PDB file of C-alpha atoms in Angstrom:
ATOM      1  CA  MET A   1      -0.055   0.140  -0.010  1.00  0.00           C
ATOM      2  CA  SER A   2       1.261   3.415  -0.908  1.00  0.00           C
ATOM      3  CA  ASN A   3       2.357   5.828   1.937  1.00  0.00           C
ATOM      4  CA  TRP A   4       2.278   8.865  -0.166  1.00  0.00           C
ATOM      5  CA  ASN A   5      -0.183  10.539   2.315  1.00  0.00           C
ATOM      6  CA  LYS A   6       2.298  10.017   5.126  1.00  0.00           C
ATOM      7  CA  ARG A   7       5.053  11.724   3.186  1.00  0.00           C
ATOM      8  CA  ILE A   8       2.739  14.621   2.456  1.00  0.00           C
ATOM      9  CA  ARG A   9       2.433  15.064   6.320  1.00  0.00           C
ATOM     10  CA  ALA A  10       6.012  14.111   6.947  1.00  0.00           C
ATOM     11  CA  ALA A  11       7.106  16.838   4.708  1.00  0.00           C
ATOM     12  CA  ARG A  12       4.876  19.539   5.916  1.00  0.00           C
ATOM     13  CA  GLU A  13       6.014  19.065   9.543  1.00  0.00           C
ATOM     14  CA  ALA A  14       9.758  18.753   8.910  1.00  0.00           C
ATOM     15  CA  GLN A  15       9.348  22.246   7.318  1.00  0.00           C
ATOM     16  CA  LYS A  16       7.292  23.407  10.398  1.00  0.00           C
ATOM     17  CA  MET A  17       4.533  24.546   7.839  1.00  0.00           C
ATOM     18  CA  THR A  18       0.999  24.789   9.206  1.00  0.00           C
ATOM     19  CA  ARG A  19      -1.746  23.247   6.731  1.00  0.00           C
ATOM     20  CA  GLU A  20      -2.701  26.982   6.070  1.00  0.00           C
ATOM     21  CA  MET A  21       0.676  27.965   5.013  1.00  0.00           C
ATOM     22  CA  VAL A  22       0.971  25.009   2.669  1.00  0.00           C
ATOM     23  CA  VAL A  23      -2.374  25.785   1.111  1.00  0.00           C
ATOM     24  CA  GLN A  24      -1.506  29.474   0.735  1.00  0.00           C
ATOM     25  CA  LYS A  25       1.745  28.725  -1.075  1.00  0.00           C
ATOM     26  CA  MET A  26      -0.036  26.321  -3.157  1.00  0.00           C
ATOM     27  CA  GLN A  27      -1.864  29.397  -4.645  1.00  0.00           C
ATOM     28  CA  GLN A  28       1.016  30.556  -6.596  1.00  0.00           C
ATOM     29  CA  TYR A  29       1.309  27.040  -8.592  1.00  0.00           C
ATOM     30  CA  LEU A  30      -2.303  26.370  -8.877  1.00  0.00           C
ATOM     31  CA  PRO A  31      -4.395  27.283 -12.275  1.00  0.00           C
ATOM     32  CA  GLU A  32      -7.214  29.386 -11.876  1.00  0.00           C
ATOM     33  CA  SER A  33      -9.553  26.431 -12.169  1.00  0.00           C
ATOM     34  CA  GLU A  34      -8.088  24.935  -8.838  1.00  0.00           C
ATOM     35  CA  LYS A  35      -7.811  27.790  -6.549  1.00  0.00           C
ATOM     36  CA  ALA A  36     -10.525  26.567  -4.330  1.00  0.00           C
ATOM     37  CA  VAL A  37      -8.162  24.120  -2.423  1.00  0.00           C
ATOM     38  CA  THR A  38      -8.684  24.228   1.283  1.00  0.00           C
ATOM     39  CA  THR A  39      -6.936  23.092   4.610  1.00  0.00           C
ATOM     40  CA  ARG A  40      -9.822  20.410   4.547  1.00  0.00           C
ATOM     41  CA  SER A  41      -8.607  18.996   1.280  1.00  0.00           C
ATOM     42  CA  LEU A  42      -5.093  18.905   2.573  1.00  0.00           C
ATOM     43  CA  MET A  43      -6.556  17.216   5.727  1.00  0.00           C
ATOM     44  CA  SER A  44      -8.189  14.631   3.656  1.00  0.00           C
ATOM     45  CA  TRP A  45      -4.999  13.938   1.570  1.00  0.00           C
ATOM     46  CA  GLU A  46      -2.923  13.511   4.702  1.00  0.00           C
ATOM     47  CA  ALA A  47      -5.377  11.152   5.998  1.00  0.00           C
ATOM     48  CA  GLY A  48      -5.388   9.096   2.811  1.00  0.00           C
ATOM     49  CA  GLU A  49      -9.010   9.660   2.417  1.00  0.00           C
ATOM     50  CA  ARG A  50      -8.760  11.212  -1.003  1.00  0.00           C
ATOM     51  CA  GLU A  51      -6.159  11.777  -3.751  1.00  0.00           C
ATOM     52  CA  PRO A  52      -5.708  15.420  -5.244  1.00  0.00           C
ATOM     53  CA  ARG A  53      -5.949  15.642  -8.888  1.00  0.00           C
ATOM     54  CA  VAL A  54      -3.009  15.937 -11.000  1.00  0.00           C
ATOM     55  CA  THR A  55      -2.433  19.718 -11.394  1.00  0.00           C
ATOM     56  CA  VAL A  56      -3.504  20.211  -7.648  1.00  0.00           C
ATOM     57  CA  GLY A  57      -0.699  17.228  -6.732  1.00  0.00           C
ATOM     58  CA  VAL A  58       2.032  19.078  -8.745  1.00  0.00           C
ATOM     59  CA  ALA A  59       1.265  22.288  -6.935  1.00  0.00           C
ATOM     60  CA  LEU A  60       1.483  20.697  -3.521  1.00  0.00           C
ATOM     61  CA  ALA A  61       4.612  19.003  -4.300  1.00  0.00           C
ATOM     62  CA  LYS A  62       6.170  22.438  -5.212  1.00  0.00           C
ATOM     63  CA  ALA A  63       4.522  23.977  -2.088  1.00  0.00           C
ATOM     64  CA  LEU A  64       6.425  21.227   0.058  1.00  0.00           C
ATOM     65  CA  GLY A  65       9.759  21.952  -1.876  1.00  0.00           C
ATOM     66  CA  PHE A  66       9.749  18.905  -4.159  1.00  0.00           C
ATOM     67  CA  GLU A  67      10.881  19.446  -7.848  1.00  0.00           C
ATOM     68  CA  ASP A  68      10.603  15.807  -8.579  1.00  0.00           C
ATOM     69  CA  ILE A  69       6.870  14.875  -7.594  1.00  0.00           C
ATOM     70  CA  THR A  70       7.635  11.118  -7.956  1.00  0.00           C
ATOM     71  CA  VAL A  71       9.652  11.472  -4.646  1.00  0.00           C
ATOM     72  CA  LEU A  72       6.530  12.537  -2.868  1.00  0.00           C
ATOM     73  CA  TYR A  73       3.927  10.266  -4.508  1.00  0.00           C
ATOM     74  CA  LEU A  74       5.789   7.114  -5.427  1.00  0.00           C
ATOM     75  CA  ASP A  75       7.082   4.553  -3.224  1.00  0.00           C
ATOM     76  CA  SER A  76      10.769   3.589  -3.770  1.00  0.00           C
ATOM     77  CA  GLU A  77       9.594   0.577  -5.857  1.00  0.00           C
ATOM     78  CA  PRO A  78       6.331   1.331  -7.117  1.00  0.00           C
ATOM     79  CA  LYS A  79       4.553  -1.673  -8.964  1.00  0.00           C
ATOM     80  CA  LEU A  80       1.781  -0.384 -11.179  1.00  0.00           C
ATOM     81  CA  ASN A  81      -0.637  -2.828 -13.078  1.00  0.00           C
ATOM     82  CA  GLN A  82      -1.547  -2.240 -16.589  1.00  0.00           C
ATOM     83  CA  ALA A  83      -4.460   0.246 -15.554  1.00  0.00           C
ATOM     84  CA  GLY A  84      -2.097   2.200 -13.354  1.00  0.00           C
ATOM     85  CA  GLN A  85       0.633   2.456 -16.103  1.00  0.00           C
ATOM     86  CA  GLN A  86      -2.074   3.712 -18.443  1.00  0.00           C
ATOM     87  CA  ARG A  87      -3.056   6.169 -15.912  1.00  0.00           C
ATOM     88  CA  LEU A  88       0.395   7.301 -15.380  1.00  0.00           C
ATOM     89  CA  GLY A  89       0.783   7.672 -19.157  1.00  0.00           C
ATOM     90  CA  GLU A  90      -2.446   9.965 -19.347  1.00  0.00           C
ATOM     91  CA  TYR A  91      -1.087  12.184 -16.559  1.00  0.00           C
ATOM     92  CA  ARG A  92       2.331  12.469 -18.341  1.00  0.00           C
ATOM     93  CA  SER A  93       0.778  13.325 -21.505  1.00  0.00           C
ATOM     94  CA  MET A  94      -1.717  16.032 -19.865  1.00  0.00           C
ATOM     95  CA  LEU A  95       1.303  17.615 -17.818  1.00  0.00           C
ATOM     96  CA  LEU A  96       3.333  17.645 -21.283  1.00  0.00           C
ATOM     97  CA  HIS A  97       0.519  19.577 -22.839  1.00  0.00           C
ATOM     98  CA  THR A  98       0.017  22.041 -20.256  1.00  0.00           C
ATOM     99  CA  ALA A  99       1.850  25.101 -20.576  1.00  0.00           C
ATOM    100  CA  GLU A 100       2.344  25.718 -16.916  1.00  0.00           C
ATOM    101  CA  PHE A 101       4.188  22.429 -16.353  1.00  0.00           C
ATOM    102  CA  THR A 102       6.514  22.464 -19.531  1.00  0.00           C
ATOM    103  CA  GLU A 103      10.102  24.095 -19.930  1.00  0.00           C
ATOM    104  CA  LYS A 104       9.899  27.117 -22.122  1.00  0.00           C
ATOM    105  CA  PRO A 105      12.741  27.470 -24.521  1.00  0.00           C
ATOM    106  CA  GLU A 106      14.913  30.356 -23.929  1.00  0.00           C
ATOM    107  CA  PRO A 107      14.315  33.479 -26.368  1.00  0.00           C
ATOM    108  CA  THR A 108      16.653  33.693 -28.982  1.00  0.00           C
ATOM    109  CA  LEU A 109      18.308  37.164 -28.421  1.00  0.00           C
ATOM    110  CA  ARG A 110      20.520  39.115 -30.968  1.00  0.00           C
ATOM    111  CA  LEU A 111      21.954  42.626 -31.139  1.00  0.00           C
ATOM    112  CA  LEU A 112      20.837  45.292 -33.716  1.00  0.00           C
ATOM    113  CA  PRO A 113      22.053  48.956 -34.104  1.00  0.00           C
ATOM    114  CA  VAL A 114      19.165  51.456 -33.545  1.00  0.00           C
ATOM    115  CA  TYR A 115      20.044  55.001 -35.047  1.00  0.00           C
ATOM    116  CA  LEU A 116      19.545  57.793 -32.669  1.00  0.00           C
ATOM    117  CA  GLN A 117      18.458  60.365 -34.744  1.00  0.00           C
ATOM    118  CA  PRO A 118      14.804  59.840 -35.588  1.00  0.00           C
ATOM    119  CA  ALA A 119      13.309  59.471 -39.140  1.00  0.00           C
ATOM    120  CA  SER A 120      10.294  61.649 -39.670  1.00  0.00           C
ATOM    121  CA  ALA A 121       6.972  60.433 -40.360  1.00  0.00           C
ATOM    122  CA  GLY A 122       6.087  64.137 -40.683  1.00  0.00           C
ATOM    123  CA  ALA A 123       8.025  67.036 -42.194  1.00  0.00           C
ATOM    124  CA  GLY A 124      11.523  65.622 -42.590  1.00  0.00           C
ATOM    125  CA  GLN A 125      14.401  65.132 -40.369  1.00  0.00           C
ATOM    126  CA  TRP A 126      18.041  64.346 -40.821  1.00  0.00           C
ATOM    127  CA  LEU A 127      18.675  60.542 -41.174  1.00  0.00           C
ATOM    128  CA  ASP A 128      22.400  60.115 -42.400  1.00  0.00           C
ATOM    129  CA  ASP A 129      23.940  60.124 -38.831  1.00  0.00           C
ATOM    130  CA  ASP A 130      26.328  57.557 -37.446  1.00  0.00           C
ATOM    131  CA  ALA A 131      25.076  58.054 -33.742  1.00  0.00           C
ATOM    132  CA  GLN A 132      23.622  54.575 -32.855  1.00  0.00           C
ATOM    133  CA  GLU A 133      23.106  52.260 -29.975  1.00  0.00           C
ATOM    134  CA  MET A 134      23.152  48.527 -29.875  1.00  0.00           C
ATOM    135  CA  THR A 135      19.959  47.059 -28.685  1.00  0.00           C
ATOM    136  CA  GLU A 136      19.019  43.502 -27.739  1.00  0.00           C
ATOM    137  CA  VAL A 137      16.244  42.283 -29.418  1.00  0.00           C
ATOM    138  CA  ASP A 138      14.037  38.965 -29.402  1.00  0.00           C
ATOM    139  CA  GLU A 139      12.201  36.679 -32.001  1.00  0.00           C
ATOM    140  CA  SER A 140       9.449  39.305 -32.338  1.00  0.00           C
ATOM    141  CA  VAL A 141      11.887  41.574 -34.600  1.00  0.00           C
ATOM    142  CA  PRO A 142      11.881  39.872 -38.169  1.00  0.00           C
ATOM    143  CA  GLY A 143      15.113  38.010 -38.615  1.00  0.00           C
ATOM    144  CA  LYS A 144      15.816  40.061 -41.874  1.00  0.00           C
ATOM    145  CA  ALA A 145      15.827  43.269 -39.949  1.00  0.00           C
ATOM    146  CA  GLU A 146      19.532  44.755 -40.072  1.00  0.00           C
ATOM    147  CA  PHE A 147      18.822  48.000 -38.216  1.00  0.00           C
ATOM    148  CA  GLY A 148      16.327  50.121 -36.376  1.00  0.00           C
ATOM    149  CA  VAL A 149      15.262  53.619 -36.454  1.00  0.00           C
ATOM    150  CA  ARG A 150      13.009  55.672 -34.241  1.00  0.00           C
ATOM    151  CA  ILE A 151       9.865  57.490 -36.047  1.00  0.00           C
ATOM    152  CA  ALA A 152       9.100  61.007 -35.125  1.00  0.00           C
ATOM    153  CA  GLY A 153       5.665  62.608 -36.024  1.00  0.00           C
ATOM    154  CA  ASP A 154       2.383  61.120 -36.963  1.00  0.00           C
ATOM    155  CA  SER A 155       2.126  60.956 -40.597  1.00  0.00           C
ATOM    156  CA  MET A 156       2.403  57.148 -40.686  1.00  0.00           C
ATOM    157  CA  GLU A 157      -0.380  56.497 -37.980  1.00  0.00           C
ATOM    158  CA  PRO A 158      -2.176  54.241 -37.566  1.00  0.00           C
ATOM    159  CA  ARG A 159       0.632  51.623 -38.409  1.00  0.00           C
ATOM    160  CA  PHE A 160       3.625  53.355 -37.031  1.00  0.00           C
ATOM    161  CA  VAL A 161       3.201  56.033 -34.265  1.00  0.00           C
ATOM    162  CA  ASN A 162       5.625  58.580 -32.835  1.00  0.00           C
ATOM    163  CA  GLY A 163       8.551  57.316 -30.997  1.00  0.00           C
ATOM    164  CA  GLN A 164       8.150  53.705 -32.347  1.00  0.00           C
ATOM    165  CA  THR A 165      11.218  51.897 -33.471  1.00  0.00           C
ATOM    166  CA  VAL A 166      10.817  50.495 -37.032  1.00  0.00           C
ATOM    167  CA  TRP A 167      13.025  47.620 -37.899  1.00  0.00           C
ATOM    168  CA  VAL A 168      14.586  47.981 -41.497  1.00  0.00           C
ATOM    169  CA  LYS A 169      16.419  45.602 -44.050  1.00  0.00           C
ATOM    170  CA  ALA A 170      19.208  47.651 -45.834  1.00  0.00           C
ATOM    171  CA  ALA A 171      18.202  48.054 -49.583  1.00  0.00           C
ATOM    172  CA  GLN A 172      18.984  50.796 -52.536  1.00  0.00           C
ATOM    173  CA  ASP A 173      15.854  49.882 -54.369  1.00  0.00           C
ATOM    174  CA  ALA A 174      12.265  49.222 -53.262  1.00  0.00           C
ATOM    175  CA  ASN A 175       9.088  48.234 -55.009  1.00  0.00           C
ATOM    176  CA  ASN A 176       5.794  50.109 -55.211  1.00  0.00           C
ATOM    177  CA  GLY A 177       3.812  49.942 -52.124  1.00  0.00           C
ATOM    178  CA  ASP A 178       6.800  49.260 -49.924  1.00  0.00           C
ATOM    179  CA  ILE A 179       7.398  51.225 -46.776  1.00  0.00           C
ATOM    180  CA  VAL A 180      10.801  52.967 -47.118  1.00  0.00           C
ATOM    181  CA  LEU A 181      13.413  54.732 -44.907  1.00  0.00           C
ATOM    182  CA  CYS A 182      14.880  57.108 -47.222  1.00  0.00           C
ATOM    183  CA  THR A 183      16.437  60.553 -47.576  1.00  0.00           C
ATOM    184  CA  LEU A 184      15.077  63.186 -49.883  1.00  0.00           C
ATOM    185  CA  ASN A 185      17.355  66.461 -50.195  1.00  0.00           C
ATOM    186  CA  ASP A 186      19.151  65.512 -46.934  1.00  0.00           C
ATOM    187  CA  GLN A 187      15.995  64.936 -45.027  1.00  0.00           C
ATOM    188  CA  GLY A 188      15.200  61.462 -43.600  1.00  0.00           C
ATOM    189  CA  TYR A 189      11.791  59.753 -44.080  1.00  0.00           C
ATOM    190  CA  CYS A 190       9.670  56.939 -43.501  1.00  0.00           C
ATOM    191  CA  LYS A 191       7.088  56.764 -46.070  1.00  0.00           C
ATOM    192  CA  LYS A 192       5.186  54.464 -48.370  1.00  0.00           C
ATOM    193  CA  LEU A 193       6.884  54.416 -52.011  1.00  0.00           C
ATOM    194  CA  ARG A 194       4.645  55.224 -54.781  1.00  0.00           C
ATOM    195  CA  LYS A 195       6.094  54.479 -58.335  1.00  0.00           C
ATOM    196  CA  ASP A 196       3.670  54.938 -61.462  1.00  0.00           C
ATOM    197  CA  GLU A 197       3.423  56.809 -64.755  1.00  0.00           C
ATOM    198  CA  ASN A 198       3.714  60.075 -63.087  1.00  0.00           C
ATOM    199  CA  GLY A 199       7.112  59.302 -61.020  1.00  0.00           C
ATOM    200  CA  ILE A 200       7.905  58.752 -57.542  1.00  0.00           C
ATOM    201  CA  ALA A 201       6.199  60.024 -54.654  1.00  0.00           C
ATOM    202  CA  LEU A 202       6.465  59.527 -50.981  1.00  0.00           C
ATOM    203  CA  ILE A 203       3.024  58.664 -49.534  1.00  0.00           C
ATOM    204  CA  SER A 204       1.887  59.163 -45.654  1.00  0.00           C
ATOM    205  CA  LEU A 205      -0.543  56.736 -44.267  1.00  0.00           C
ATOM    206  CA  ASN A 206      -2.228  59.438 -42.330  1.00  0.00           C
ATOM    207  CA  LYS A 207      -4.357  61.084 -44.952  1.00  0.00           C
ATOM    208  CA  LYS A 208      -3.913  64.696 -43.532  1.00  0.00           C
ATOM    209  CA  TYR A 209      -0.444  64.709 -45.137  1.00  0.00           C
ATOM    210  CA  ALA A 210      -0.195  65.158 -48.840  1.00  0.00           C
ATOM    211  CA  PRO A 211       2.192  63.178 -50.957  1.00  0.00           C
ATOM    212  CA  ILE A 212       5.633  64.448 -51.305  1.00  0.00           C
ATOM    213  CA  PRO A 213       6.647  64.226 -55.047  1.00  0.00           C
ATOM    214  CA  VAL A 214      10.287  63.203 -55.944  1.00  0.00           C
ATOM    215  CA  ARG A 215      11.447  65.689 -58.752  1.00  0.00           C
ATOM    216  CA  GLU A 216      14.226  65.133 -61.144  1.00  0.00           C
ATOM    217  CA  GLU A 217      16.261  67.532 -59.621  1.00  0.00           C
ATOM    218  CA  ASP A 218      15.845  66.181 -56.028  1.00  0.00           C
ATOM    219  CA  GLU A 219      18.521  64.335 -54.379  1.00  0.00           C
ATOM    220  CA  PHE A 220      16.507  60.982 -53.567  1.00  0.00           C
ATOM    221  CA  ARG A 221      18.082  57.870 -51.861  1.00  0.00           C
ATOM    222  CA  ILE A 222      16.540  54.610 -50.674  1.00  0.00           C
ATOM    223  CA  ALA A 223      18.264  53.413 -47.300  1.00  0.00           C
ATOM    224  CA  GLY A 224      16.353  50.587 -46.631  1.00  0.00           C
ATOM    225  CA  ILE A 225      12.770  48.754 -46.429  1.00  0.00           C
ATOM    226  CA  VAL A 226      10.696  48.631 -43.438  1.00  0.00           C
ATOM    227  CA  VAL A 227      10.041  44.854 -42.142  1.00  0.00           C
ATOM    228  CA  GLY A 228       8.678  45.401 -38.774  1.00  0.00           C
TER     229      GLY A 228
END
């Protein structure tokens, strides 16, 4: 006969924890649907009258300081029949499919330069500036991004807002409809590129701003395509 209930009480008493203390500590490990555990529940487990559900049993083991729950619940040489082995497999499968009890991979981080001088999403600001800071980014930043630039102004709202960092892939050319980072007569812009039979224009997403035409005599250069 298993002695798991005696081990629960022995572990609690060894740590000089009251039942109230154990139940309170369990709350940080319990899913919302299982928060109703009480000291009466713990008393019934210690007496061997009832068994905790899997998620509750895991929370109890953690509250008592057991990282390996098998130490608390399984005898030194457990002998499970076929039904018990099947149930153990079901519990394992359920735990592996519950985010709370599975290991999460460490996020992949990388360093990207972010230029300190903002690009305009408005009237135009100087872009060709070497001042930059290396910023650690995670997987939410597209892998093809090569650098970042902060946006100044509201002309690219609602997609891009004032102060937001946009992530850019370096490029010297772009297609019609691409969001580009560019310079026009030494002013830096973040705009939607329009190429048609009328020539090139820089388009704001905010309709209150008029298109900026690129004339033949203008100095125009694309620095990159916004990818995120």
